[in-house]
PDB file of C-alpha atoms and ligand atoms in Angstrom:
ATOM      1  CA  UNK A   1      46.861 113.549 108.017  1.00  0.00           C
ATOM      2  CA  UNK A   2      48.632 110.526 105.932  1.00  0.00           C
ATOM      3  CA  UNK A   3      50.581 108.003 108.488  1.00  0.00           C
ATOM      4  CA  UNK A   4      53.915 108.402 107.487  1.00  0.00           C
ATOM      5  CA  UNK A   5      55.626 105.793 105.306  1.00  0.00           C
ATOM      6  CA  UNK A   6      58.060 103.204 106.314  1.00  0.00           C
ATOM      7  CA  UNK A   7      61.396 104.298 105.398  1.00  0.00           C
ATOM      8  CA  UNK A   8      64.403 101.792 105.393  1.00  0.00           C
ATOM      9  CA  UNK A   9      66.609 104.364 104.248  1.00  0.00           C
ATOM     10  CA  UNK A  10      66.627 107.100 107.228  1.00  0.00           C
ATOM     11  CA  UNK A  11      67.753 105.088 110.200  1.00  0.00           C
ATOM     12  CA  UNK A  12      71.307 103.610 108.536  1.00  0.00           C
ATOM     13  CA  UNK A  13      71.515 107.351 106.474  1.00  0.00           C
ATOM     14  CA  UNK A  14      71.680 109.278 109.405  1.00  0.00           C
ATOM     15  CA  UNK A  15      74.454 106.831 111.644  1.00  0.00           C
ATOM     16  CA  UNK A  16      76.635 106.979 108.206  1.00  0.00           C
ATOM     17  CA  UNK A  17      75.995 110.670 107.640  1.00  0.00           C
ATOM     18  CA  UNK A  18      77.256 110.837 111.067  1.00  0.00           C
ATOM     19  CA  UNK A  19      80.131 108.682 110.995  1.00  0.00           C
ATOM     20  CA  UNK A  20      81.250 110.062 107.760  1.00  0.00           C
ATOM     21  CA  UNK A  21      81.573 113.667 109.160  1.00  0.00           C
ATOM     22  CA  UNK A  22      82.926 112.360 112.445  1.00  0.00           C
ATOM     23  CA  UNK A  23      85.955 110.586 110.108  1.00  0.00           C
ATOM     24  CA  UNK A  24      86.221 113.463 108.013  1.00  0.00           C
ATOM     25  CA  UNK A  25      86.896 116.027 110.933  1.00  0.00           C
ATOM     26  CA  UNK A  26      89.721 113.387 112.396  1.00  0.00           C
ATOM     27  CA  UNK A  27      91.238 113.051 109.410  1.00  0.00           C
ATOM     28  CA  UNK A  28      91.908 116.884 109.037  1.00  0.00           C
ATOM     29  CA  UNK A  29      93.414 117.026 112.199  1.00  0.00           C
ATOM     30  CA  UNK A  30      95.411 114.299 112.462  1.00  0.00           C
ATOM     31  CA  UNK A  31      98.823 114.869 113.616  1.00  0.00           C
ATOM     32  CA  UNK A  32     101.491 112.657 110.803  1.00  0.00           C
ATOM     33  CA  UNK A  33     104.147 112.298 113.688  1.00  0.00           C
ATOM     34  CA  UNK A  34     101.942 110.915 116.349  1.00  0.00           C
ATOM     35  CA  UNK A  35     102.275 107.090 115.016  1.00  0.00           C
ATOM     36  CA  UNK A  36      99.463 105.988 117.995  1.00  0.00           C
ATOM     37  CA  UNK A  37      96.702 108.673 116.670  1.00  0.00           C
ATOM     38  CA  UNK A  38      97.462 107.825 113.033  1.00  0.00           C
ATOM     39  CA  UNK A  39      97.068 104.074 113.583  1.00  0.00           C
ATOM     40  CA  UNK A  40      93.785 104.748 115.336  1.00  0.00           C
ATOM     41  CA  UNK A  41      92.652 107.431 113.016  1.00  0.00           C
ATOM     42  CA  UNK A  42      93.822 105.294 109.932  1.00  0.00           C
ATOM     43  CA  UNK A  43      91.456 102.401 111.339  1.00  0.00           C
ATOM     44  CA  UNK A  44      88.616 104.847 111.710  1.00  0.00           C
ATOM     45  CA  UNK A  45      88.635 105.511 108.058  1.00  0.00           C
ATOM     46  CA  UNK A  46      88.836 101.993 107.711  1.00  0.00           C
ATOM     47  CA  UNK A  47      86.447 101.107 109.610  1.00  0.00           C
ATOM     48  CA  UNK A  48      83.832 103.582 107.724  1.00  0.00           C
ATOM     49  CA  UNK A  49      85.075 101.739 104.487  1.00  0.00           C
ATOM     50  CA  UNK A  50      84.248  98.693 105.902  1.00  0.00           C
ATOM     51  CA  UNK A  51      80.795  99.488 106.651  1.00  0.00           C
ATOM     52  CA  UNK A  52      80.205 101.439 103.460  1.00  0.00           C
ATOM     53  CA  UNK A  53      81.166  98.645 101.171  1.00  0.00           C
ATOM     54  CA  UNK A  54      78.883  96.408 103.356  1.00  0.00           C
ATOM     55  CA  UNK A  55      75.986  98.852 102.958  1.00  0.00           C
ATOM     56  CA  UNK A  56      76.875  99.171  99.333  1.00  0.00           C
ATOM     57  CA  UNK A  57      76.363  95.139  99.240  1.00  0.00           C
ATOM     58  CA  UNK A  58      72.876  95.360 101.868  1.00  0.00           C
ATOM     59  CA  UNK A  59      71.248  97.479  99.249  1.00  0.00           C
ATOM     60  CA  UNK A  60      71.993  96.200  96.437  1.00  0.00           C
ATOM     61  CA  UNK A  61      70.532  92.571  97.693  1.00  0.00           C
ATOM     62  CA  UNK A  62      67.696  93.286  99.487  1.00  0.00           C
ATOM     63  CA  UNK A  63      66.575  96.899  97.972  1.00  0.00           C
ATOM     64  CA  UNK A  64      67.972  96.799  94.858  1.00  0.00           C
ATOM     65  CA  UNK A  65      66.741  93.174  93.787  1.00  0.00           C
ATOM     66  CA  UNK A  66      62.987  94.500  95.229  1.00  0.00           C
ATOM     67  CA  UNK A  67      63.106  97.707  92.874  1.00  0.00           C
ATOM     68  CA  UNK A  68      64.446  95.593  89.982  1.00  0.00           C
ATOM     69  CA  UNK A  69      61.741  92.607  90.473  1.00  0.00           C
ATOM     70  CA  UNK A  70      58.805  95.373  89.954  1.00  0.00           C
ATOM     71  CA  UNK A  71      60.485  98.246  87.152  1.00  0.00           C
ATOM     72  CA  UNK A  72      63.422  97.167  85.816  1.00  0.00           C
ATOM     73  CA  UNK A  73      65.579  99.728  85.581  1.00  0.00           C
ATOM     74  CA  UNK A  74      64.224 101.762  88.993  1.00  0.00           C
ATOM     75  CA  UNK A  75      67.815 101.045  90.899  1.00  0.00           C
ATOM     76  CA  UNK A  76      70.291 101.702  87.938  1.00  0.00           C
ATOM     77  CA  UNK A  77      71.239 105.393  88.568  1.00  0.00           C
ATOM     78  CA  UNK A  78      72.174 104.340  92.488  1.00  0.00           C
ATOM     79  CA  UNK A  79      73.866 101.101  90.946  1.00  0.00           C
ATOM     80  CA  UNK A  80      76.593 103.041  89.518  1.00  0.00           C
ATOM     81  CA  UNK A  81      77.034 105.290  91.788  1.00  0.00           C
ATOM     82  CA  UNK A  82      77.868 102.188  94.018  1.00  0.00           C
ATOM     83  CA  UNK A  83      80.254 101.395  91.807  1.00  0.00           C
ATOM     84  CA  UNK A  84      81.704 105.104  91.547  1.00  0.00           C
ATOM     85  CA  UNK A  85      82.070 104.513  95.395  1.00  0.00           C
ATOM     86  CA  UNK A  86      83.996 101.160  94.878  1.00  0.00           C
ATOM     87  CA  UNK A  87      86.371 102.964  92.597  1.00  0.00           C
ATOM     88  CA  UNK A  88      86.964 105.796  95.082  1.00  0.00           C
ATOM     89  CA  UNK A  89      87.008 103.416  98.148  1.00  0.00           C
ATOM     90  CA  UNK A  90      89.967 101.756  96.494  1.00  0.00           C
ATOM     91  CA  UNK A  91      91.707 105.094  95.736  1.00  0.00           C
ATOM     92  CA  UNK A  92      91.312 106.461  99.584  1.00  0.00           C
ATOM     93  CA  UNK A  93      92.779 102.535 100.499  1.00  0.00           C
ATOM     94  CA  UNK A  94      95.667 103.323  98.437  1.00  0.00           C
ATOM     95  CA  UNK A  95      96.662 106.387  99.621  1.00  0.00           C
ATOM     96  CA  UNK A  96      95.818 104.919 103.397  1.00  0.00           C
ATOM     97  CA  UNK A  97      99.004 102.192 102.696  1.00  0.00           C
ATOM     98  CA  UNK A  98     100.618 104.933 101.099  1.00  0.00           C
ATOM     99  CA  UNK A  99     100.607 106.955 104.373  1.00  0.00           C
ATOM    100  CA  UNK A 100     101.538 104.217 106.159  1.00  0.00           C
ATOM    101  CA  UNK A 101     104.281 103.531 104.426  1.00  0.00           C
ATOM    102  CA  UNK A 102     106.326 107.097 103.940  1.00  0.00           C
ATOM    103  CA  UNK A 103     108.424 108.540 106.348  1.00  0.00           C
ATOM    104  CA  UNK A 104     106.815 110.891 109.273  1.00  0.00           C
ATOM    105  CA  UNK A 105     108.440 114.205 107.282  1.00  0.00           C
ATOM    106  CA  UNK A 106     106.539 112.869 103.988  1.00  0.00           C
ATOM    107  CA  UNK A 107     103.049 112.093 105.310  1.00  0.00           C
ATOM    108  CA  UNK A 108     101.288 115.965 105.475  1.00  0.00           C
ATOM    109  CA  UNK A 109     100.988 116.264 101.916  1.00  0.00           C
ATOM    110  CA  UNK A 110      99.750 112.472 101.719  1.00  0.00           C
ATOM    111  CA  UNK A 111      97.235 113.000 104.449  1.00  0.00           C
ATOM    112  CA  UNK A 112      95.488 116.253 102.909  1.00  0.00           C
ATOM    113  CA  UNK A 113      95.138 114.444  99.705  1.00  0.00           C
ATOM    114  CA  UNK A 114      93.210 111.740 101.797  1.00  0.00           C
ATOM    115  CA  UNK A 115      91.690 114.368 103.808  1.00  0.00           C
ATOM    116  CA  UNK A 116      90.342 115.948 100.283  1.00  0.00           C
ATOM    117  CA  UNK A 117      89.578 112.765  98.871  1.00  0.00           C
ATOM    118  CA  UNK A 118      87.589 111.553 101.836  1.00  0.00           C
ATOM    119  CA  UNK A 119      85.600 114.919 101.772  1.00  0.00           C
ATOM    120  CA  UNK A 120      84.853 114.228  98.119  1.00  0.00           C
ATOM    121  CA  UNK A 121      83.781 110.891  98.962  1.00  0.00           C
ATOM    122  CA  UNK A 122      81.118 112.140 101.737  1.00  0.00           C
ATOM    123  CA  UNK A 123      79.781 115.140  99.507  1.00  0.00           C
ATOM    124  CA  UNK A 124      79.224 112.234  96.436  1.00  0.00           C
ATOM    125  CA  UNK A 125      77.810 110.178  99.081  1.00  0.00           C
ATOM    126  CA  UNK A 126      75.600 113.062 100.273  1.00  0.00           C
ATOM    127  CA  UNK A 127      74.013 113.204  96.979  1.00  0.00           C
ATOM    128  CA  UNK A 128      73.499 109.684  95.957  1.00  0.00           C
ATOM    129  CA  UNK A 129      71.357 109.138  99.661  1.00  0.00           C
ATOM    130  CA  UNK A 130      69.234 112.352  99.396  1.00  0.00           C
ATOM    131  CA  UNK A 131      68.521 110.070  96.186  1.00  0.00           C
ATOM    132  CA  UNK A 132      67.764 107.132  97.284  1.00  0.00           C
ATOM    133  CA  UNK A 133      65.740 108.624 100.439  1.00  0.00           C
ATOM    134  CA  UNK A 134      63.498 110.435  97.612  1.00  0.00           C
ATOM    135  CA  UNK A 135      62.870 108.615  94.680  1.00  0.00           C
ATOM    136  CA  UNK A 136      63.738 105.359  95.769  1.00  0.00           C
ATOM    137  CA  UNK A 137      61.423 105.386  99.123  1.00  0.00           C
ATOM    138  CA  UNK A 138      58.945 106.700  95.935  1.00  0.00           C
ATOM    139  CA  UNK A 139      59.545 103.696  94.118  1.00  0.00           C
ATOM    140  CA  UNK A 140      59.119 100.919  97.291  1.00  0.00           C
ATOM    141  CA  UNK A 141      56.187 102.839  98.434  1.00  0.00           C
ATOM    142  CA  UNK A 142      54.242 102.756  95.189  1.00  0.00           C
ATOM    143  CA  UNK A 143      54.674  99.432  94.912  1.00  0.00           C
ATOM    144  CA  UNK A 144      55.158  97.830  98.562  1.00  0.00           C
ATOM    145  CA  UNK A 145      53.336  97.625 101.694  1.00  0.00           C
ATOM    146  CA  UNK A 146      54.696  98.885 104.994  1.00  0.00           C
ATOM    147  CA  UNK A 147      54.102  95.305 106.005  1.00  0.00           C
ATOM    148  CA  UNK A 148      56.629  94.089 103.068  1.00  0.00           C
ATOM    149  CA  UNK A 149      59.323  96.509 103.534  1.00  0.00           C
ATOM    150  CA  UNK A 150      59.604  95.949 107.400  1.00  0.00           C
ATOM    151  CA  UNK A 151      59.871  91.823 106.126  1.00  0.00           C
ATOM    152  CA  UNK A 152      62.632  93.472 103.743  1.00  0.00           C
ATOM    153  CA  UNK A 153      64.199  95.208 106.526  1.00  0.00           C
ATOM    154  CA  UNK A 154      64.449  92.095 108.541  1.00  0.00           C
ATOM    155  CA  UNK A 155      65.771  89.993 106.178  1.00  0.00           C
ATOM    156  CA  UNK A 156      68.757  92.243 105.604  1.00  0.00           C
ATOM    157  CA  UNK A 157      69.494  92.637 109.310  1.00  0.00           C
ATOM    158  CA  UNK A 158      69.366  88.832 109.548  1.00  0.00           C
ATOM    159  CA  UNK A 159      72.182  89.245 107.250  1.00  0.00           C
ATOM    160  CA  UNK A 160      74.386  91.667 109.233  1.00  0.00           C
ATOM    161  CA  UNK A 161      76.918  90.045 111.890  1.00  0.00           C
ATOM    162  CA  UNK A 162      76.857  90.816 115.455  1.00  0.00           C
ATOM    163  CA  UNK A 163      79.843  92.991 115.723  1.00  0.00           C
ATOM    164  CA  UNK A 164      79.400  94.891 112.816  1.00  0.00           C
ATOM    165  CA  UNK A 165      75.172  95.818 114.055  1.00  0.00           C
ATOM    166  CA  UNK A 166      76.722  96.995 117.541  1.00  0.00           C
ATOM    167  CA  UNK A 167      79.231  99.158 115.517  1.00  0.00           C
ATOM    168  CA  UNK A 168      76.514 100.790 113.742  1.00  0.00           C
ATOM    169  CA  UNK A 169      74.132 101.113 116.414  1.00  0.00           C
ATOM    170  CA  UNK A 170      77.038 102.781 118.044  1.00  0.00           C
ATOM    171  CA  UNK A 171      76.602 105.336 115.228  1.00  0.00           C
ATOM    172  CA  UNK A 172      72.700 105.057 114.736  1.00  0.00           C
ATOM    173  CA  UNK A 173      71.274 105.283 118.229  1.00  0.00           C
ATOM    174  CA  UNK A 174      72.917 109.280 118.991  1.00  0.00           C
ATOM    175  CA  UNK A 175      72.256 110.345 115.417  1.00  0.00           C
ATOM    176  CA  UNK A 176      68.255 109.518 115.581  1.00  0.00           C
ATOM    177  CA  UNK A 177      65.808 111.564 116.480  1.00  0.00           C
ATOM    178  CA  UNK A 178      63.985 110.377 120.123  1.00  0.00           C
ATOM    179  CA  UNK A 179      61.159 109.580 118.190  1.00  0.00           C
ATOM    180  CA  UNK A 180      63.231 107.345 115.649  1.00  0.00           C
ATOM    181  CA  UNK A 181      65.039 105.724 118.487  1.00  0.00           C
ATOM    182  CA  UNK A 182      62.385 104.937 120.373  1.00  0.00           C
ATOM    183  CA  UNK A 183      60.029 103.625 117.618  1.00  0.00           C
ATOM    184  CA  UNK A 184      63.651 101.065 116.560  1.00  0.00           C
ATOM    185  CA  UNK A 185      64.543 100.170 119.880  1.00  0.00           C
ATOM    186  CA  UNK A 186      60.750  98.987 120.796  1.00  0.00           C
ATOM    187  CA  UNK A 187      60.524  97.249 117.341  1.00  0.00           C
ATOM    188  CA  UNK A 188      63.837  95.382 118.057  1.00  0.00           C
ATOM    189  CA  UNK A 189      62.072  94.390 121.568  1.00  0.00           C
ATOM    190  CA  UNK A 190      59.487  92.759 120.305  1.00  0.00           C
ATOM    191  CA  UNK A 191      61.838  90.724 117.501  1.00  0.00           C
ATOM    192  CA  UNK A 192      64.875  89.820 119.471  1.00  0.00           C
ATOM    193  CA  UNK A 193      65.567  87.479 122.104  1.00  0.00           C
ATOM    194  CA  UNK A 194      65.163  89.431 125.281  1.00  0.00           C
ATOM    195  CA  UNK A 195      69.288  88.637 126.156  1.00  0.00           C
ATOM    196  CA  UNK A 196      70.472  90.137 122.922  1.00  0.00           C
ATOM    197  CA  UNK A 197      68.007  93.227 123.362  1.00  0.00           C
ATOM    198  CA  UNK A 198      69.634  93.786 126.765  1.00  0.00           C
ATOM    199  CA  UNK A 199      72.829  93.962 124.836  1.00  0.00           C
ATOM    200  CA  UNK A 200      71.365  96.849 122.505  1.00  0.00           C
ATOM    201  CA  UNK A 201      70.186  98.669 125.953  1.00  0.00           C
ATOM    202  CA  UNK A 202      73.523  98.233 127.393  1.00  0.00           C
ATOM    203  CA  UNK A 203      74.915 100.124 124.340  1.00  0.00           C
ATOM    204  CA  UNK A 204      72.041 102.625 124.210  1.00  0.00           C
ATOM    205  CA  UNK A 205      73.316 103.515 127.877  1.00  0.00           C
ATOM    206  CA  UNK A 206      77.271 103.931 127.055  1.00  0.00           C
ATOM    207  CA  UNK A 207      76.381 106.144 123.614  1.00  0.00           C
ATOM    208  CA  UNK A 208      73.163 107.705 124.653  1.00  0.00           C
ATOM    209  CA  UNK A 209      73.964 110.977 126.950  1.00  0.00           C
ATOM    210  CA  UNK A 210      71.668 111.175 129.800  1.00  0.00           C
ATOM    211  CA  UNK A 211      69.177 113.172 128.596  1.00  0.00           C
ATOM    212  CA  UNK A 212      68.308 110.617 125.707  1.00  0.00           C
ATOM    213  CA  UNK A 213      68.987 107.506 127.899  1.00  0.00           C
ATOM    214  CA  UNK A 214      66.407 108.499 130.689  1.00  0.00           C
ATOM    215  CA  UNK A 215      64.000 109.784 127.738  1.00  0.00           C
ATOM    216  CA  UNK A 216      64.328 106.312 126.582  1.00  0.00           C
ATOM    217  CA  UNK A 217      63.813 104.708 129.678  1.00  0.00           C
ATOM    218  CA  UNK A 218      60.376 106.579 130.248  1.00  0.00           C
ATOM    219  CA  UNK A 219      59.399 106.080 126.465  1.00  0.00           C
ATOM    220  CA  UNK A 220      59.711 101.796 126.781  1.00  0.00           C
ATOM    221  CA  UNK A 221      58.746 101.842 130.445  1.00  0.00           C
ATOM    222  CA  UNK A 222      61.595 100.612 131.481  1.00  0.00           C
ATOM    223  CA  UNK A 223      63.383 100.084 135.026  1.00  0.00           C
ATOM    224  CA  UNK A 224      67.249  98.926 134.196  1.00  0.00           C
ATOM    225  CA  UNK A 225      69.827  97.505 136.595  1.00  0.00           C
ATOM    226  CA  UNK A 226      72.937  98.070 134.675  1.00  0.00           C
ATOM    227  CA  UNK A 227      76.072  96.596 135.870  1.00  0.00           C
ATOM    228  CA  UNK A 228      78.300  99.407 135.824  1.00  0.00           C
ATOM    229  CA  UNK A 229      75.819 101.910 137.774  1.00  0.00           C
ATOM    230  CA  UNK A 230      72.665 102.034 140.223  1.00  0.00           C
ATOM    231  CA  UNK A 231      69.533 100.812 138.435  1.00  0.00           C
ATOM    232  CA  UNK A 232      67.218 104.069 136.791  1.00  0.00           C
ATOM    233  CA  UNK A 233      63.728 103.887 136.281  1.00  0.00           C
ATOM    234  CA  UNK A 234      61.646 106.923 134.746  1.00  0.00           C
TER     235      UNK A 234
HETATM  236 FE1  FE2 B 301      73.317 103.509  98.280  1.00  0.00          FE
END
């Protein structure tokens, strides 16, 4: 059997697919009156903007400009869908001051058309990555080594500030596979400076139930003394 191929796409897919239907499901029950949950729900939605727009921008830099180097053409359909995202990213911003702004009695109808809109936003967004995890990974395989895409991969996350990778390995490391999480987390051991991996393993511990965190502990043969609890070894 074939080794599988190295694919950028399914790690960051699978934390937004996550996220997205985390932010959908708060949305629908948000509760207009409750000024405290709608300020930290509103945020939440924000905060998935934030980190769509910036995956919008990771893609079309570092995957994009490789597809477009080698068969012009190859990242086009995915290019304006980004740019169908921007449009509706501005929309679901608009009705988020919008919400903000009306009275308590006015905001139910305001936040089921966001509700609606945000749902619309996830199903598009559904589509255009079962795209880009098929014929795109087609494209960078036929015409890149596993070797070149992981120098790719690193370059991009070079990119990617430090608050904004803990916020998505916040997302990432529950919504992988053991398998996935393991292979990523013993990659990142072997690239980062050992202070900033402990970092990663400090939030693999508060987002990882136990199950997965001792499973990952065996897998990397690690003992841990973490400051908040008694030090676990597999
Ligand atoms: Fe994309």
């Amino acid at each position: 059997m074939k080794a599988p191929r190295l694919d950028l796409y399914a790690p960051i897919h699978k934390a937004l697919r996550a996220w997205m239907f985390d932010t959908v499901v708060a949305v629908g029950s948000i509760d207009g009156r409750d000024e405290a949950t709608l300020c930290a729900t509103l945020r939440k939605v924000d905060g998935l903007l934030a980190i769509c727009e910036s995956h919008i921008e990771h893609e079309h830099l570092h995957l994009h400009a490789a597809m477009e180097r080698d068969m012009p053409g190859s990242a086009r359909e995915a290019d304006l869908g980004h740019q169908a995202h921007g449009r509706h990213m501005r929309r679901m911003r608009g009705l988020m001051a919008e919400v903000q702004s009306a009275e308590a009695v006015a905001r139910f109808p305001l936040l089921t058309q966001l509700y609606r809109e945000l749902a619309m936003f996830v199903a598009e967004n559904l589509t255009h990555m079962q795209w880009e995890e098929t014929v795109h990974n087609e494209a960078l395989w036929a015409r890149h080594t596993d070797a070149e895409l992981d120098a790719i991969h690193d370059a991009l996350v070079q990119t990617i500030p430090p608050q904004e990778m803990a916020e998505v390995l916040r997302h990432m490391l529950p919504a992988l596979s053991p398998l996935e999480r393991h292979g990523m987390l013993a990659d990142m051991r072997g690239k980062m400076p050992p202070q900033a991996f402990d970092g990663v393993l400090q939030l693999a511990h508060e987002v990882l139930g136990a199950h997965d965190w001792s499973s990952l502990l065996c897998a990397m043969d690690l003992k841990l003394a973490l400051p908040a609890g008694p030090a676990m070894a597999c």
